[in-house]
């Protein structure tokens, strides 16, 4: 910017002198003529109306050259080739000896040859190592003012710095014409045409050269945009290639357009077998690895969904596959990408954990039942009367063992739910006896905590519901048991059943410790226990509500709660009574 401003200031200052010089130079022929054609055009009033036949033929030749240079823009893609060809075409058409395109050095204080015609390579190389300073000579003026400058004889023109004369003489040229290359208002380079003899450029030549300069600027600009795009593409590719997830991209015709190295590794794919191939049945027939890819493609139905897939073949890999649409301009879908995330290790660990829990709890169940059974006999005095101390001790041991048995059962249930081996068999019937049975079983617990514990029996018969009694008992039991456990002595626990809106609601209200706001969203998580609950009741697995939720949802129902810490909680189990929504038959998981 600064240079440009300085250049314009310099130009303004010399404008007057230039005009004076121009008048002289255009009107009188002298040994040399330096012309600013931009200014000269303004004084071009007395233009001749007619041109000679020779001039006409010359002009035709130049116009044909122009046509040729335009064509280059669409045929060639390499910018240096385009510029070299333009240079040759215009130099030849204008009868010049050489033509060269100049670029600015990064600081814009110098210029070097970017492409040329008729100039020996050593000069081109030299200009790169030791750029020409942007000074007051023709190229410098053109590249700093954005205007066309020319001289009819460089060697006689005092504008040429004396020190440059030997080089010019060596290159042996006289006439010179320089123009800027413009992108909008920005000067991005320059072009010079060198004539072997003295030559005073005609306005027609300047017009043509301006068009050529514009063409060249367009080619350079295109190359820049293309280069930016290419760099952007390289960057994206580098990211895609170094991702730790596999990526497979295919277009709207199912043709695979990209498979990154991680995807090749995970699916054991040979890139040549997949790239540009159509993902269809015949594609898959070649080998098991291609079949894996085809089956993944078949498995994915909707964009943004995630599914698990285990590969077939010697290497078993568990993949979490996500399908994401790829959009082009105007958000139009142009393809799909499958993201393959390797979860083999997580799955293995999960499986090991589940196996451990199942085996451990199975192994514990039998001895615990044995201990419980013995303690029960002892505490009931079946093996002889106990003194009060002994009775107290056996009672406590019995309760602790019962707690342990419950914990083991919860663990087993949770791991069965997780592994999908819980197994449901639904029958339709009246829910009331089941709820009453749970309540009567838990009554002693409530009494031992001196609670006001009551069931508000429905007044009318309940609509039939569909349930798996052995499973639903666990859910209801857990919710009522919690209400008893987490309510202070002499508190209240109320249980109601309400038929409403094609559903049955089992409502368990307590005046207990409540659930703190920050715990609410975790309440159904596996192993979660609220802080206040842990303080109040040290024993608990945090599995009860997790199991209850899973069971209720398998009944197509919901479990919800409302609670205020320190005031109490209300849990609601909703089960559908509308036949269309009731669960039917058997469920394996
Ligand atoms: P556990 O009772 O073994 O801790 P649950 O899964 O049954 O596990 O319950 C999870 C947590 O939910 C409890 O630890 C407690 O913080 C909270 N909770 C459940 N029911 C109640 C209730 N009626 N009153 C207060 N907190 C409750």
XYZ file of C-alpha atoms in Angstrom, residues 325-562:
238
model
C -24.326 -37.377 4.722
C -21.770 -35.364 2.749
C -23.108 -32.126 1.365
C -21.773 -30.012 -1.476
C -22.680 -26.495 -2.517
C -26.164 -25.293 -1.562
C -26.287 -28.089 1.019
C -27.110 -30.623 -1.687
C -26.271 -34.178 -0.651
C -23.430 -35.488 -2.799
C -22.534 -38.648 -0.955
C -22.274 -40.491 2.314
C -19.458 -41.181 4.706
C -19.307 -44.210 6.968
C -17.285 -43.592 10.113
C -15.839 -46.795 11.528
C -14.884 -46.647 15.185
C -13.095 -49.686 16.574
C -14.727 -50.792 19.847
C -13.294 -54.327 19.925
C -11.302 -53.675 23.087
C -14.208 -52.009 24.932
C -16.450 -54.915 23.990
C -13.921 -57.419 25.269
C -13.587 -55.604 28.581
C -17.356 -55.259 28.877
C -17.743 -58.966 28.236
C -15.058 -59.879 30.777
C -16.702 -57.662 33.377
C -20.127 -59.129 32.711
C -18.754 -62.667 32.859
C -16.994 -61.911 36.108
C -20.142 -60.499 37.722
C -22.263 -63.420 36.522
C -19.824 -66.084 37.629
C -19.078 -64.411 40.959
C -22.705 -63.837 41.844
C -23.674 -67.367 40.766
C -20.946 -68.784 42.915
C -22.042 -66.657 45.870
C -25.737 -67.397 45.607
C -25.641 -71.018 46.773
C -23.468 -70.561 49.861
C -25.418 -67.422 50.847
C -28.734 -69.311 50.638
C -27.164 -72.055 52.780
C -26.069 -69.574 55.463
C -29.407 -67.777 55.347
C -31.283 -71.042 55.734
C -29.163 -72.089 58.762
C -29.452 -68.694 60.430
C -33.202 -68.717 59.895
C -33.468 -72.065 61.705
C -31.287 -70.851 64.536
C -33.093 -67.550 65.065
C -36.451 -69.332 65.108
C -35.138 -71.585 67.889
C -35.584 -74.716 65.795
C -32.233 -76.047 67.001
C -32.813 -75.184 70.628
C -33.773 -72.125 72.612
C -31.465 -69.112 72.429
C -30.765 -66.591 75.124
C -31.561 -62.976 74.215
C -27.940 -62.143 73.304
C -27.716 -65.169 70.999
C -31.088 -64.311 69.499
C -30.008 -60.740 68.824
C -26.783 -61.926 67.194
C -28.467 -64.490 64.934
C -31.141 -61.947 63.975
C -28.499 -59.408 62.908
C -26.541 -62.069 61.030
C -29.703 -63.172 59.280
C -30.478 -59.603 58.155
C -26.940 -59.007 56.926
C -27.045 -62.257 54.968
C -30.404 -61.308 53.490
C -28.962 -58.006 52.384
C -26.048 -59.842 50.779
C -28.463 -62.193 49.002
C -30.408 -59.189 47.643
C -27.233 -57.564 46.432
C -26.144 -60.706 44.615
C -29.597 -61.017 43.059
C -29.500 -57.390 41.918
C -26.068 -57.939 40.374
C -27.255 -61.039 38.570
C -30.407 -59.303 37.315
C -28.429 -56.276 36.112
C -25.934 -58.417 34.233
C -28.747 -60.450 32.674
C -30.466 -57.248 31.560
C -27.218 -56.068 30.073
C -26.544 -59.253 28.220
C -30.123 -59.364 27.008
C -30.853 -62.622 28.822
C -33.556 -61.430 31.188
C -36.367 -63.069 29.185
C -39.995 -61.976 29.521
C -43.272 -63.888 29.180
C -46.284 -61.596 29.236
C -49.775 -62.601 30.342
C -52.834 -60.404 30.534
C -54.649 -60.121 33.816
C -55.425 -58.200 36.968
C -52.496 -56.367 38.510
C -54.131 -55.874 41.918
C -53.239 -59.232 43.548
C -49.622 -58.776 42.510
C -49.386 -55.293 44.052
C -51.152 -56.504 47.210
C -48.701 -59.378 47.540
C -45.701 -57.058 47.293
C -47.246 -54.734 49.878
C -47.966 -57.522 52.338
C -44.421 -58.888 51.906
C -42.945 -55.481 52.686
C -45.312 -54.652 55.523
C -43.024 -56.062 58.249
C -40.199 -53.803 56.999
C -42.475 -50.767 57.175
C -43.654 -51.754 60.620
C -40.156 -52.224 61.905
C -39.579 -48.610 60.856
C -42.795 -47.505 62.591
C -44.144 -46.031 59.381
C -47.690 -45.096 58.601
C -47.840 -47.553 55.727
C -51.085 -47.855 53.770
C -52.461 -49.031 50.480
C -55.430 -47.107 49.106
C -57.271 -49.920 47.435
C -59.061 -49.003 44.188
C -62.842 -48.943 44.574
C -63.649 -50.333 41.123
C -62.079 -53.327 39.343
C -58.940 -52.401 37.393
C -58.679 -52.747 33.609
C -56.550 -55.702 32.575
C -52.841 -55.149 31.994
C -50.211 -57.303 30.351
C -47.191 -58.162 32.467
C -44.556 -60.661 33.411
C -45.399 -61.138 37.080
C -41.974 -62.338 38.257
C -40.277 -59.316 36.663
C -42.860 -56.654 37.484
C -42.808 -57.734 41.132
C -39.114 -56.810 41.243
C -39.822 -53.308 39.900
C -42.750 -52.531 42.231
C -40.967 -54.106 45.171
C -37.956 -51.939 44.594
C -39.879 -48.684 44.441
C -41.884 -49.441 47.604
C -38.782 -50.757 49.367
C -36.975 -47.467 48.583
C -39.902 -45.464 49.968
C -39.691 -47.479 53.195
C -35.888 -47.304 53.351
C -35.597 -43.578 52.706
C -38.372 -42.384 55.021
C -37.590 -41.398 58.572
C -39.130 -43.322 61.457
C -42.800 -42.505 61.933
C -43.033 -41.113 58.417
C -45.726 -41.966 55.902
C -45.728 -44.200 52.821
C -48.885 -44.332 50.662
C -49.472 -46.635 47.718
C -52.254 -46.117 45.182
C -53.322 -47.615 41.867
C -55.167 -45.379 39.415
C -56.596 -46.290 36.026
C -56.248 -43.195 33.823
C -55.802 -42.367 30.104
C -55.533 -46.004 28.876
C -52.990 -46.707 31.576
C -52.606 -47.939 35.087
C -50.567 -45.788 37.452
C -48.942 -47.341 40.503
C -48.106 -44.402 42.742
C -45.788 -44.638 45.739
C -45.657 -41.531 47.902
C -43.368 -41.003 50.870
C -42.508 -38.230 53.306
C -38.854 -39.235 53.327
C -35.467 -37.648 52.766
C -36.239 -36.729 49.134
C -33.882 -36.531 46.196
C -31.470 -33.582 45.899
C -31.853 -31.554 42.717
C -28.335 -32.400 41.465
C -28.949 -36.160 41.879
C -32.193 -36.226 39.945
C -30.812 -36.868 36.506
C -28.685 -39.816 37.670
C -31.302 -41.621 39.723
C -31.880 -44.441 37.189
C -28.190 -44.905 36.411
C -26.512 -48.163 37.289
C -24.831 -48.049 40.742
C -25.946 -44.471 41.414
C -26.798 -43.599 44.994
C -27.674 -40.109 46.185
C -25.331 -38.539 48.749
C -28.131 -38.048 51.270
C -29.243 -41.659 50.725
C -25.743 -42.999 51.416
C -25.589 -40.971 54.623
C -29.008 -42.196 55.694
C -28.762 -45.856 54.663
C -25.225 -47.104 54.281
C -26.356 -50.278 52.580
C -27.610 -50.240 49.010
C -26.395 -51.297 45.566
C -27.687 -48.425 43.414
C -29.054 -51.089 41.074
C -32.728 -51.202 42.146
C -34.059 -48.311 40.051
C -31.860 -49.250 37.099
C -33.451 -52.720 37.076
C -36.943 -51.295 37.744
C -36.682 -48.883 34.799
C -35.528 -51.584 32.429
C -38.400 -53.867 33.502
C -41.090 -51.160 33.257
C -39.867 -50.074 29.818
C -39.998 -53.681 28.594
C -43.680 -53.504 29.596
C -44.006 -50.480 27.273
C -44.443 -48.355 30.365
C -42.633 -45.479 32.051
C -41.255 -44.789 35.481
C -41.046 -41.187 36.693
C -40.732 -39.320 39.974
C -41.191 -35.990 41.646
